[in-house]
Amino acid sequence: MEKETFTYEARGQILIIHLPRELDHHNCRNLRYETDLLLSENYISKVIFDFSRTEFMDSSGIGVLLNRYKQMAGSGGKVAICGAGAQVKRILTMGGVCRLIKNFDTKEAAIAD
């Protein structure tokens, strides 16, 4: 089985995190660790989570999003979500994430905000 990984894209002070097909407790530990390193080593003013490949997410994913939201809000930064399909949007809504973090259809729209 191929190990799903996160890919990262930097656009100036914007960090875009491309999430894998499944975002669960198994890979959220790596996501936390890797983004902690990237945020500590770079000046990032916005983090965008790209859900365009994601089909499944559990509460661990919600925890990571809320943690990054708090971290970025504390430093005057922003967090956005893009590309979430219907099932992921439903999970984000039920978890209260959509009330805090802006959701965009495309990565370009999230970058432009």
PDB file of N, CA, C and O in Angstrom, residues 7-86:
ATOM      1  N   THR A   7       1.845  17.260   0.773  1.00  0.00           N
ATOM      2  CA  THR A   7       2.779  18.065  -0.007  1.00  0.00           C
ATOM      3  C   THR A   7       2.542  19.518   0.370  1.00  0.00           C
ATOM      4  O   THR A   7       1.425  19.905   0.725  1.00  0.00           O
ATOM      5  N   TYR A   8       3.608  20.272   0.303  1.00  0.00           N
ATOM      6  CA  TYR A   8       3.562  21.662   0.737  1.00  0.00           C
ATOM      7  C   TYR A   8       3.991  22.561  -0.411  1.00  0.00           C
ATOM      8  O   TYR A   8       4.884  22.216  -1.172  1.00  0.00           O
ATOM      9  N   GLU A   9       3.330  23.703  -0.485  1.00  0.00           N
ATOM     10  CA  GLU A   9       3.624  24.679  -1.528  1.00  0.00           C
ATOM     11  C   GLU A   9       3.720  26.038  -0.851  1.00  0.00           C
ATOM     12  O   GLU A   9       2.846  26.413  -0.079  1.00  0.00           O
ATOM     13  N   ALA A  10       4.790  26.749  -1.125  1.00  0.00           N
ATOM     14  CA  ALA A  10       4.961  28.087  -0.553  1.00  0.00           C
ATOM     15  C   ALA A  10       4.775  29.123  -1.652  1.00  0.00           C
ATOM     16  O   ALA A  10       5.329  28.989  -2.741  1.00  0.00           O
ATOM     17  N   ARG A  11       3.974  30.127  -1.352  1.00  0.00           N
ATOM     18  CA  ARG A  11       3.789  31.263  -2.260  1.00  0.00           C
ATOM     19  C   ARG A  11       3.991  32.518  -1.419  1.00  0.00           C
ATOM     20  O   ARG A  11       3.046  33.006  -0.803  1.00  0.00           O
ATOM     21  N   GLY A  12       5.220  32.980  -1.364  1.00  0.00           N
ATOM     22  CA  GLY A  12       5.526  34.125  -0.516  1.00  0.00           C
ATOM     23  C   GLY A  12       5.320  33.743   0.941  1.00  0.00           C
ATOM     24  O   GLY A  12       5.939  32.808   1.434  1.00  0.00           O
ATOM     25  N   GLN A  13       4.421  34.453   1.610  1.00  0.00           N
ATOM     26  CA  GLN A  13       4.145  34.177   3.021  1.00  0.00           C
ATOM     27  C   GLN A  13       2.942  33.264   3.213  1.00  0.00           C
ATOM     28  O   GLN A  13       2.414  33.136   4.310  1.00  0.00           O
ATOM     29  N   ILE A  14       2.523  32.608   2.135  1.00  0.00           N
ATOM     30  CA  ILE A  14       1.387  31.686   2.186  1.00  0.00           C
ATOM     31  C   ILE A  14       1.902  30.251   2.084  1.00  0.00           C
ATOM     32  O   ILE A  14       2.683  29.924   1.197  1.00  0.00           O
ATOM     33  N   LEU A  15       1.465  29.421   3.021  1.00  0.00           N
ATOM     34  CA  LEU A  15       1.788  28.000   2.999  1.00  0.00           C
ATOM     35  C   LEU A  15       0.534  27.234   2.605  1.00  0.00           C
ATOM     36  O   LEU A  15      -0.499  27.345   3.272  1.00  0.00           O
ATOM     37  N   ILE A  16       0.619  26.485   1.515  1.00  0.00           N
ATOM     38  CA  ILE A  16      -0.503  25.666   1.054  1.00  0.00           C
ATOM     39  C   ILE A  16      -0.156  24.220   1.366  1.00  0.00           C
ATOM     40  O   ILE A  16       0.900  23.717   0.971  1.00  0.00           O
ATOM     41  N   ILE A  17      -1.066  23.568   2.084  1.00  0.00           N
ATOM     42  CA  ILE A  17      -0.867  22.173   2.468  1.00  0.00           C
ATOM     43  C   ILE A  17      -1.854  21.326   1.677  1.00  0.00           C
ATOM     44  O   ILE A  17      -3.066  21.448   1.847  1.00  0.00           O
ATOM     45  N   HIS A  18      -1.316  20.491   0.788  1.00  0.00           N
ATOM     46  CA  HIS A  18      -2.147  19.591  -0.015  1.00  0.00           C
ATOM     47  C   HIS A  18      -2.317  18.304   0.778  1.00  0.00           C
ATOM     48  O   HIS A  18      -1.340  17.597   1.048  1.00  0.00           O
ATOM     49  N   LEU A  19      -3.549  18.043   1.164  1.00  0.00           N
ATOM     50  CA  LEU A  19      -3.847  16.907   2.037  1.00  0.00           C
ATOM     51  C   LEU A  19      -4.064  15.633   1.230  1.00  0.00           C
ATOM     52  O   LEU A  19      -4.510  15.677   0.082  1.00  0.00           O
ATOM     53  N   PRO A  20      -3.787  14.472   1.836  1.00  0.00           N
ATOM     54  CA  PRO A  20      -3.974  13.196   1.137  1.00  0.00           C
ATOM     55  C   PRO A  20      -5.441  12.773   1.107  1.00  0.00           C
ATOM     56  O   PRO A  20      -6.320  13.457   1.626  1.00  0.00           O
ATOM     57  N   ARG A  21      -5.669  11.608   0.507  1.00  0.00           N
ATOM     58  CA  ARG A  21      -7.032  11.081   0.362  1.00  0.00           C
ATOM     59  C   ARG A  21      -7.702  10.868   1.717  1.00  0.00           C
ATOM     60  O   ARG A  21      -8.894  11.119   1.873  1.00  0.00           O
ATOM     61  N   GLU A  22      -6.929  10.431   2.698  1.00  0.00           N
ATOM     62  CA  GLU A  22      -7.465  10.223   4.045  1.00  0.00           C
ATOM     63  C   GLU A  22      -6.687  11.061   5.051  1.00  0.00           C
ATOM     64  O   GLU A  22      -5.460  11.024   5.068  1.00  0.00           O
ATOM     65  N   LEU A  23      -7.409  11.785   5.881  1.00  0.00           N
ATOM     66  CA  LEU A  23      -6.804  12.594   6.940  1.00  0.00           C
ATOM     67  C   LEU A  23      -7.329  12.041   8.255  1.00  0.00           C
ATOM     68  O   LEU A  23      -8.471  12.292   8.638  1.00  0.00           O
ATOM     69  N   ASP A  24      -6.494  11.229   8.925  1.00  0.00           N
ATOM     70  CA  ASP A  24      -6.944  10.560  10.147  1.00  0.00           C
ATOM     71  C   ASP A  24      -5.849  10.587  11.204  1.00  0.00           C
ATOM     72  O   ASP A  24      -4.795  11.187  11.004  1.00  0.00           O
ATOM     73  N   HIS A  25      -6.116   9.942  12.328  1.00  0.00           N
ATOM     74  CA  HIS A  25      -5.165   9.992  13.438  1.00  0.00           C
ATOM     75  C   HIS A  25      -3.806   9.404  13.082  1.00  0.00           C
ATOM     76  O   HIS A  25      -2.802   9.763  13.682  1.00  0.00           O
ATOM     77  N   HIS A  26      -3.754   8.522  12.087  1.00  0.00           N
ATOM     78  CA  HIS A  26      -2.478   7.916  11.695  1.00  0.00           C
ATOM     79  C   HIS A  26      -1.532   8.940  11.065  1.00  0.00           C
ATOM     80  O   HIS A  26      -0.339   8.917  11.321  1.00  0.00           O
ATOM     81  N   ASN A  27      -2.063   9.826  10.243  1.00  0.00           N
ATOM     82  CA  ASN A  27      -1.171  10.770   9.569  1.00  0.00           C
ATOM     83  C   ASN A  27      -1.221  12.193  10.136  1.00  0.00           C
ATOM     84  O   ASN A  27      -0.397  13.027   9.777  1.00  0.00           O
ATOM     85  N   CYS A  28      -2.152  12.478  11.037  1.00  0.00           N
ATOM     86  CA  CYS A  28      -2.218  13.827  11.622  1.00  0.00           C
ATOM     87  C   CYS A  28      -1.007  14.142  12.491  1.00  0.00           C
ATOM     88  O   CYS A  28      -0.599  15.305  12.587  1.00  0.00           O
ATOM     89  N   ARG A  29      -0.417  13.149  13.099  1.00  0.00           N
ATOM     90  CA  ARG A  29       0.790  13.371  13.905  1.00  0.00           C
ATOM     91  C   ARG A  29       1.905  13.930  13.025  1.00  0.00           C
ATOM     92  O   ARG A  29       2.577  14.889  13.386  1.00  0.00           O
ATOM     93  N   ASN A  30       2.077  13.346  11.835  1.00  0.00           N
ATOM     94  CA  ASN A  30       3.084  13.844  10.894  1.00  0.00           C
ATOM     95  C   ASN A  30       2.740  15.247  10.409  1.00  0.00           C
ATOM     96  O   ASN A  30       3.631  16.088  10.272  1.00  0.00           O
ATOM     97  N   LEU A  31       1.467  15.489  10.147  1.00  0.00           N
ATOM     98  CA  LEU A  31       1.045  16.815   9.691  1.00  0.00           C
ATOM     99  C   LEU A  31       1.366  17.868  10.751  1.00  0.00           C
ATOM    100  O   LEU A  31       1.901  18.935  10.430  1.00  0.00           O
ATOM    101  N   ARG A  32       1.073  17.578  12.002  1.00  0.00           N
ATOM    102  CA  ARG A  32       1.381  18.523  13.088  1.00  0.00           C
ATOM    103  C   ARG A  32       2.880  18.802  13.153  1.00  0.00           C
ATOM    104  O   ARG A  32       3.305  19.945  13.229  1.00  0.00           O
ATOM    105  N   TYR A  33       3.670  17.744  13.131  1.00  0.00           N
ATOM    106  CA  TYR A  33       5.112  17.872  13.243  1.00  0.00           C
ATOM    107  C   TYR A  33       5.690  18.677  12.074  1.00  0.00           C
ATOM    108  O   TYR A  33       6.463  19.611  12.273  1.00  0.00           O
ATOM    109  N   GLU A  34       5.308  18.303  10.854  1.00  0.00           N
ATOM    110  CA  GLU A  34       5.857  18.970   9.671  1.00  0.00           C
ATOM    111  C   GLU A  34       5.442  20.439   9.602  1.00  0.00           C
ATOM    112  O   GLU A  34       6.260  21.300   9.281  1.00  0.00           O
ATOM    113  N   THR A  35       4.187  20.734   9.921  1.00  0.00           N
ATOM    114  CA  THR A  35       3.759  22.139   9.858  1.00  0.00           C
ATOM    115  C   THR A  35       4.363  22.950  11.000  1.00  0.00           C
ATOM    116  O   THR A  35       4.664  24.125  10.806  1.00  0.00           O
ATOM    117  N   ASP A  36       4.577  22.335  12.161  1.00  0.00           N
ATOM    118  CA  ASP A  36       5.281  23.037  13.243  1.00  0.00           C
ATOM    119  C   ASP A  36       6.659  23.492  12.763  1.00  0.00           C
ATOM    120  O   ASP A  36       7.056  24.636  12.989  1.00  0.00           O
ATOM    121  N   LEU A  37       7.373  22.596  12.093  1.00  0.00           N
ATOM    122  CA  LEU A  37       8.706  22.946  11.572  1.00  0.00           C
ATOM    123  C   LEU A  37       8.629  24.061  10.537  1.00  0.00           C
ATOM    124  O   LEU A  37       9.386  25.028  10.595  1.00  0.00           O
ATOM    125  N   LEU A  38       7.717  23.923   9.586  1.00  0.00           N
ATOM    126  CA  LEU A  38       7.600  24.931   8.530  1.00  0.00           C
ATOM    127  C   LEU A  38       7.207  26.297   9.082  1.00  0.00           C
ATOM    128  O   LEU A  38       7.734  27.323   8.657  1.00  0.00           O
ATOM    129  N   LEU A  39       6.298  26.312  10.045  1.00  0.00           N
ATOM    130  CA  LEU A  39       5.858  27.587  10.613  1.00  0.00           C
ATOM    131  C   LEU A  39       6.934  28.217  11.493  1.00  0.00           C
ATOM    132  O   LEU A  39       7.034  29.440  11.571  1.00  0.00           O
ATOM    133  N   SER A  40       7.757  27.396  12.135  1.00  0.00           N
ATOM    134  CA  SER A  40       8.802  27.959  12.989  1.00  0.00           C
ATOM    135  C   SER A  40       9.987  28.483  12.182  1.00  0.00           C
ATOM    136  O   SER A  40      10.677  29.397  12.605  1.00  0.00           O
ATOM    137  N   GLU A  41      10.209  27.906  11.005  1.00  0.00           N
ATOM    138  CA  GLU A  41      11.372  28.284  10.198  1.00  0.00           C
ATOM    139  C   GLU A  41      11.078  29.376   9.167  1.00  0.00           C
ATOM    140  O   GLU A  41      11.994  29.904   8.555  1.00  0.00           O
ATOM    141  N   ASN A  42       9.821  29.679   8.936  1.00  0.00           N
ATOM    142  CA  ASN A  42       9.443  30.634   7.891  1.00  0.00           C
ATOM    143  C   ASN A  42       8.423  31.620   8.437  1.00  0.00           C
ATOM    144  O   ASN A  42       7.657  31.287   9.330  1.00  0.00           O
ATOM    145  N   TYR A  43       8.407  32.824   7.848  1.00  0.00           N
ATOM    146  CA  TYR A  43       7.358  33.760   8.228  1.00  0.00           C
ATOM    147  C   TYR A  43       6.151  33.479   7.352  1.00  0.00           C
ATOM    148  O   TYR A  43       6.150  33.772   6.157  1.00  0.00           O
ATOM    149  N   ILE A  44       5.140  32.889   7.937  1.00  0.00           N
ATOM    150  CA  ILE A  44       3.915  32.524   7.222  1.00  0.00           C
ATOM    151  C   ILE A  44       2.774  33.354   7.787  1.00  0.00           C
ATOM    152  O   ILE A  44       2.553  33.379   8.997  1.00  0.00           O
ATOM    153  N   SER A  45       2.036  34.037   6.909  1.00  0.00           N
ATOM    154  CA  SER A  45       0.902  34.843   7.367  1.00  0.00           C
ATOM    155  C   SER A  45      -0.440  34.185   7.044  1.00  0.00           C
ATOM    156  O   SER A  45      -1.466  34.611   7.544  1.00  0.00           O
ATOM    157  N   LYS A  46      -0.402  33.146   6.196  1.00  0.00           N
ATOM    158  CA  LYS A  46      -1.642  32.435   5.871  1.00  0.00           C
ATOM    159  C   LYS A  46      -1.328  30.974   5.583  1.00  0.00           C
ATOM    160  O   LYS A  46      -0.356  30.665   4.902  1.00  0.00           O
ATOM    161  N   VAL A  47      -2.171  30.092   6.136  1.00  0.00           N
ATOM    162  CA  VAL A  47      -2.081  28.664   5.855  1.00  0.00           C
ATOM    163  C   VAL A  47      -3.369  28.263   5.142  1.00  0.00           C
ATOM    164  O   VAL A  47      -4.467  28.566   5.616  1.00  0.00           O
ATOM    165  N   ILE A  48      -3.213  27.599   4.005  1.00  0.00           N
ATOM    166  CA  ILE A  48      -4.367  27.106   3.248  1.00  0.00           C
ATOM    167  C   ILE A  48      -4.299  25.583   3.219  1.00  0.00           C
ATOM    168  O   ILE A  48      -3.297  25.005   2.808  1.00  0.00           O
ATOM    169  N   PHE A  49      -5.373  24.957   3.679  1.00  0.00           N
ATOM    170  CA  PHE A  49      -5.495  23.502   3.626  1.00  0.00           C
ATOM    171  C   PHE A  49      -6.272  23.140   2.368  1.00  0.00           C
ATOM    172  O   PHE A  49      -7.444  23.501   2.235  1.00  0.00           O
ATOM    173  N   ASP A  50      -5.623  22.434   1.452  1.00  0.00           N
ATOM    174  CA  ASP A  50      -6.239  22.028   0.189  1.00  0.00           C
ATOM    175  C   ASP A  50      -6.791  20.613   0.337  1.00  0.00           C
ATOM    176  O   ASP A  50      -6.047  19.643   0.419  1.00  0.00           O
ATOM    177  N   PHE A  51      -8.118  20.520   0.353  1.00  0.00           N
ATOM    178  CA  PHE A  51      -8.817  19.249   0.538  1.00  0.00           C
ATOM    179  C   PHE A  51      -9.244  18.609  -0.779  1.00  0.00           C
ATOM    180  O   PHE A  51     -10.055  17.692  -0.780  1.00  0.00           O
ATOM    181  N   SER A  52      -8.726  19.079  -1.913  1.00  0.00           N
ATOM    182  CA  SER A  52      -9.239  18.609  -3.201  1.00  0.00           C
ATOM    183  C   SER A  52      -9.058  17.107  -3.425  1.00  0.00           C
ATOM    184  O   SER A  52      -9.826  16.498  -4.165  1.00  0.00           O
ATOM    185  N   ARG A  53      -8.086  16.465  -2.784  1.00  0.00           N
ATOM    186  CA  ARG A  53      -7.897  15.013  -2.914  1.00  0.00           C
ATOM    187  C   ARG A  53      -8.524  14.232  -1.764  1.00  0.00           C
ATOM    188  O   ARG A  53      -8.576  13.000  -1.800  1.00  0.00           O
ATOM    189  N   THR A  54      -8.975  14.926  -0.714  1.00  0.00           N
ATOM    190  CA  THR A  54      -9.401  14.259   0.518  1.00  0.00           C
ATOM    191  C   THR A  54     -10.833  13.739   0.413  1.00  0.00           C
ATOM    192  O   THR A  54     -11.742  14.475   0.071  1.00  0.00           O
ATOM    193  N   GLU A  55     -10.986  12.462   0.745  1.00  0.00           N
ATOM    194  CA  GLU A  55     -12.305  11.818   0.732  1.00  0.00           C
ATOM    195  C   GLU A  55     -12.785  11.478   2.142  1.00  0.00           C
ATOM    196  O   GLU A  55     -13.974  11.296   2.361  1.00  0.00           O
ATOM    197  N   PHE A  56     -11.841  11.353   3.079  1.00  0.00           N
ATOM    198  CA  PHE A  56     -12.198  10.977   4.443  1.00  0.00           C
ATOM    199  C   PHE A  56     -11.399  11.810   5.433  1.00  0.00           C
ATOM    200  O   PHE A  56     -10.209  12.050   5.239  1.00  0.00           O
ATOM    201  N   MET A  57     -12.054  12.220   6.507  1.00  0.00           N
ATOM    202  CA  MET A  57     -11.377  12.932   7.577  1.00  0.00           C
ATOM    203  C   MET A  57     -12.063  12.581   8.888  1.00  0.00           C
ATOM    204  O   MET A  57     -13.289  12.517   8.958  1.00  0.00           O
ATOM    205  N   ASP A  58     -11.270  12.364   9.939  1.00  0.00           N
ATOM    206  CA  ASP A  58     -11.859  12.107  11.251  1.00  0.00           C
ATOM    207  C   ASP A  58     -11.595  13.292  12.185  1.00  0.00           C
ATOM    208  O   ASP A  58     -11.111  14.338  11.759  1.00  0.00           O
ATOM    209  N   SER A  59     -11.907  13.128  13.450  1.00  0.00           N
ATOM    210  CA  SER A  59     -11.790  14.230  14.407  1.00  0.00           C
ATOM    211  C   SER A  59     -10.348  14.702  14.593  1.00  0.00           C
ATOM    212  O   SER A  59     -10.115  15.842  14.978  1.00  0.00           O
ATOM    213  N   SER A  60      -9.382  13.854  14.303  1.00  0.00           N
ATOM    214  CA  SER A  60      -7.981  14.275  14.393  1.00  0.00           C
ATOM    215  C   SER A  60      -7.691  15.397  13.396  1.00  0.00           C
ATOM    216  O   SER A  60      -6.946  16.327  13.706  1.00  0.00           O
ATOM    217  N   GLY A  61      -8.279  15.302  12.219  1.00  0.00           N
ATOM    218  CA  GLY A  61      -8.121  16.352  11.213  1.00  0.00           C
ATOM    219  C   GLY A  61      -8.725  17.660  11.678  1.00  0.00           C
ATOM    220  O   GLY A  61      -8.145  18.738  11.491  1.00  0.00           O
ATOM    221  N   ILE A  62      -9.882  17.578  12.312  1.00  0.00           N
ATOM    222  CA  ILE A  62     -10.519  18.779  12.862  1.00  0.00           C
ATOM    223  C   ILE A  62      -9.611  19.398  13.923  1.00  0.00           C
ATOM    224  O   ILE A  62      -9.433  20.610  13.970  1.00  0.00           O
ATOM    225  N   GLY A  63      -9.018  18.559  14.756  1.00  0.00           N
ATOM    226  CA  GLY A  63      -8.107  19.044  15.791  1.00  0.00           C
ATOM    227  C   GLY A  63      -6.919  19.796  15.211  1.00  0.00           C
ATOM    228  O   GLY A  63      -6.533  20.858  15.713  1.00  0.00           O
ATOM    229  N   VAL A  64      -6.344  19.268  14.138  1.00  0.00           N
ATOM    230  CA  VAL A  64      -5.207  19.937  13.499  1.00  0.00           C
ATOM    231  C   VAL A  64      -5.639  21.296  12.942  1.00  0.00           C
ATOM    232  O   VAL A  64      -4.953  22.304  13.124  1.00  0.00           O
ATOM    233  N   LEU A  65      -6.786  21.339  12.275  1.00  0.00           N
ATOM    234  CA  LEU A  65      -7.281  22.602  11.711  1.00  0.00           C
ATOM    235  C   LEU A  65      -7.500  23.645  12.802  1.00  0.00           C
ATOM    236  O   LEU A  65      -7.094  24.801  12.659  1.00  0.00           O
ATOM    237  N   LEU A  66      -8.165  23.236  13.881  1.00  0.00           N
ATOM    238  CA  LEU A  66      -8.444  24.185  14.962  1.00  0.00           C
ATOM    239  C   LEU A  66      -7.161  24.644  15.649  1.00  0.00           C
ATOM    240  O   LEU A  66      -7.022  25.823  15.999  1.00  0.00           O
ATOM    241  N   ASN A  67      -6.204  23.734  15.792  1.00  0.00           N
ATOM    242  CA  ASN A  67      -4.920  24.098  16.393  1.00  0.00           C
ATOM    243  C   ASN A  67      -4.192  25.129  15.532  1.00  0.00           C
ATOM    244  O   ASN A  67      -3.675  26.124  16.039  1.00  0.00           O
ATOM    245  N   ARG A  68      -4.163  24.909  14.228  1.00  0.00           N
ATOM    246  CA  ARG A  68      -3.503  25.860  13.320  1.00  0.00           C
ATOM    247  C   ARG A  68      -4.255  27.186  13.282  1.00  0.00           C
ATOM    248  O   ARG A  68      -3.646  28.245  13.187  1.00  0.00           O
ATOM    249  N   TYR A  69      -5.572  27.129  13.372  1.00  0.00           N
ATOM    250  CA  TYR A  69      -6.368  28.361  13.416  1.00  0.00           C
ATOM    251  C   TYR A  69      -5.969  29.195  14.638  1.00  0.00           C
ATOM    252  O   TYR A  69      -5.711  30.391  14.531  1.00  0.00           O
ATOM    253  N   LYS A  70      -5.910  28.559  15.806  1.00  0.00           N
ATOM    254  CA  LYS A  70      -5.533  29.269  17.034  1.00  0.00           C
ATOM    255  C   LYS A  70      -4.116  29.828  16.928  1.00  0.00           C
ATOM    256  O   LYS A  70      -3.856  30.959  17.316  1.00  0.00           O
ATOM    257  N   GLN A  71      -3.212  29.016  16.409  1.00  0.00           N
ATOM    258  CA  GLN A  71      -1.821  29.431  16.281  1.00  0.00           C
ATOM    259  C   GLN A  71      -1.694  30.638  15.345  1.00  0.00           C
ATOM    260  O   GLN A  71      -1.017  31.610  15.659  1.00  0.00           O
ATOM    261  N   MET A  72      -2.351  30.597  14.211  1.00  0.00           N
ATOM    262  CA  MET A  72      -2.253  31.692  13.245  1.00  0.00           C
ATOM    263  C   MET A  72      -2.980  32.939  13.753  1.00  0.00           C
ATOM    264  O   MET A  72      -2.504  34.056  13.578  1.00  0.00           O
ATOM    265  N   ALA A  73      -4.131  32.759  14.398  1.00  0.00           N
ATOM    266  CA  ALA A  73      -4.866  33.910  14.944  1.00  0.00           C
ATOM    267  C   ALA A  73      -4.029  34.612  16.007  1.00  0.00           C
ATOM    268  O   ALA A  73      -4.040  35.843  16.098  1.00  0.00           O
ATOM    269  N   GLY A  74      -3.283  33.850  16.782  1.00  0.00           N
ATOM    270  CA  GLY A  74      -2.431  34.413  17.823  1.00  0.00           C
ATOM    271  C   GLY A  74      -1.315  35.275  17.276  1.00  0.00           C
ATOM    272  O   GLY A  74      -0.829  36.183  17.944  1.00  0.00           O
ATOM    273  N   SER A  75      -0.902  35.009  16.034  1.00  0.00           N
ATOM    274  CA  SER A  75       0.176  35.787  15.423  1.00  0.00           C
ATOM    275  C   SER A  75      -0.344  36.743  14.349  1.00  0.00           C
ATOM    276  O   SER A  75       0.435  37.293  13.582  1.00  0.00           O
ATOM    277  N   GLY A  76      -1.665  36.914  14.293  1.00  0.00           N
ATOM    278  CA  GLY A  76      -2.253  37.828  13.318  1.00  0.00           C
ATOM    279  C   GLY A  76      -2.398  37.245  11.928  1.00  0.00           C
ATOM    280  O   GLY A  76      -2.661  37.968  10.967  1.00  0.00           O
ATOM    281  N   GLY A  77      -2.235  35.933  11.799  1.00  0.00           N
ATOM    282  CA  GLY A  77      -2.347  35.280  10.499  1.00  0.00           C
ATOM    283  C   GLY A  77      -3.731  34.729  10.240  1.00  0.00           C
ATOM    284  O   GLY A  77      -4.647  34.893  11.051  1.00  0.00           O
ATOM    285  N   LYS A  78      -3.884  34.076   9.099  1.00  0.00           N
ATOM    286  CA  LYS A  78      -5.173  33.513   8.680  1.00  0.00           C
ATOM    287  C   LYS A  78      -5.015  32.049   8.310  1.00  0.00           C
ATOM    288  O   LYS A  78      -3.932  31.613   7.940  1.00  0.00           O
ATOM    289  N   VAL A  79      -6.132  31.352   8.356  1.00  0.00           N
ATOM    290  CA  VAL A  79      -6.210  29.977   7.874  1.00  0.00           C
ATOM    291  C   VAL A  79      -7.410  29.906   6.941  1.00  0.00           C
ATOM    292  O   VAL A  79      -8.448  30.522   7.202  1.00  0.00           O
ATOM    293  N   ALA A  80      -7.276  29.159   5.851  1.00  0.00           N
ATOM    294  CA  ALA A  80      -8.376  28.969   4.901  1.00  0.00           C
ATOM    295  C   ALA A  80      -8.403  27.508   4.470  1.00  0.00           C
ATOM    296  O   ALA A  80      -7.419  26.779   4.606  1.00  0.00           O
ATOM    297  N   ILE A  81      -9.551  27.124   3.934  1.00  0.00           N
ATOM    298  CA  ILE A  81      -9.765  25.770   3.421  1.00  0.00           C
ATOM    299  C   ILE A  81     -10.193  25.919   1.974  1.00  0.00           C
ATOM    300  O   ILE A  81     -10.967  26.821   1.639  1.00  0.00           O
ATOM    301  N   CYS A  82      -9.720  25.009   1.113  1.00  0.00           N
ATOM    302  CA  CYS A  82     -10.205  25.023  -0.267  1.00  0.00           C
ATOM    303  C   CYS A  82     -10.395  23.605  -0.775  1.00  0.00           C
ATOM    304  O   CYS A  82      -9.794  22.661  -0.264  1.00  0.00           O
ATOM    305  N   GLY A  83     -11.253  23.491  -1.767  1.00  0.00           N
ATOM    306  CA  GLY A  83     -11.438  22.235  -2.472  1.00  0.00           C
ATOM    307  C   GLY A  83     -12.138  21.122  -1.724  1.00  0.00           C
ATOM    308  O   GLY A  83     -12.088  19.973  -2.157  1.00  0.00           O
ATOM    309  N   ALA A  84     -12.822  21.418  -0.636  1.00  0.00           N
ATOM    310  CA  ALA A  84     -13.486  20.364   0.141  1.00  0.00           C
ATOM    311  C   ALA A  84     -14.718  19.856  -0.586  1.00  0.00           C
ATOM    312  O   ALA A  84     -15.553  20.637  -1.034  1.00  0.00           O
ATOM    313  N   GLY A  85     -14.820  18.542  -0.701  1.00  0.00           N
ATOM    314  CA  GLY A  85     -16.000  17.922  -1.288  1.00  0.00           C
ATOM    315  C   GLY A  85     -17.140  17.888  -0.285  1.00  0.00           C
ATOM    316  O   GLY A  85     -16.993  18.281   0.875  1.00  0.00           O
ATOM    317  N   ALA A  86     -18.281  17.389  -0.730  1.00  0.00           N
ATOM    318  CA  ALA A  86     -19.496  17.399   0.092  1.00  0.00           C
ATOM    319  C   ALA A  86     -19.311  16.666   1.421  1.00  0.00           C
ATOM    320  O   ALA A  86     -19.731  17.167   2.470  1.00  0.00           O
TER     321      ALA A  86
END
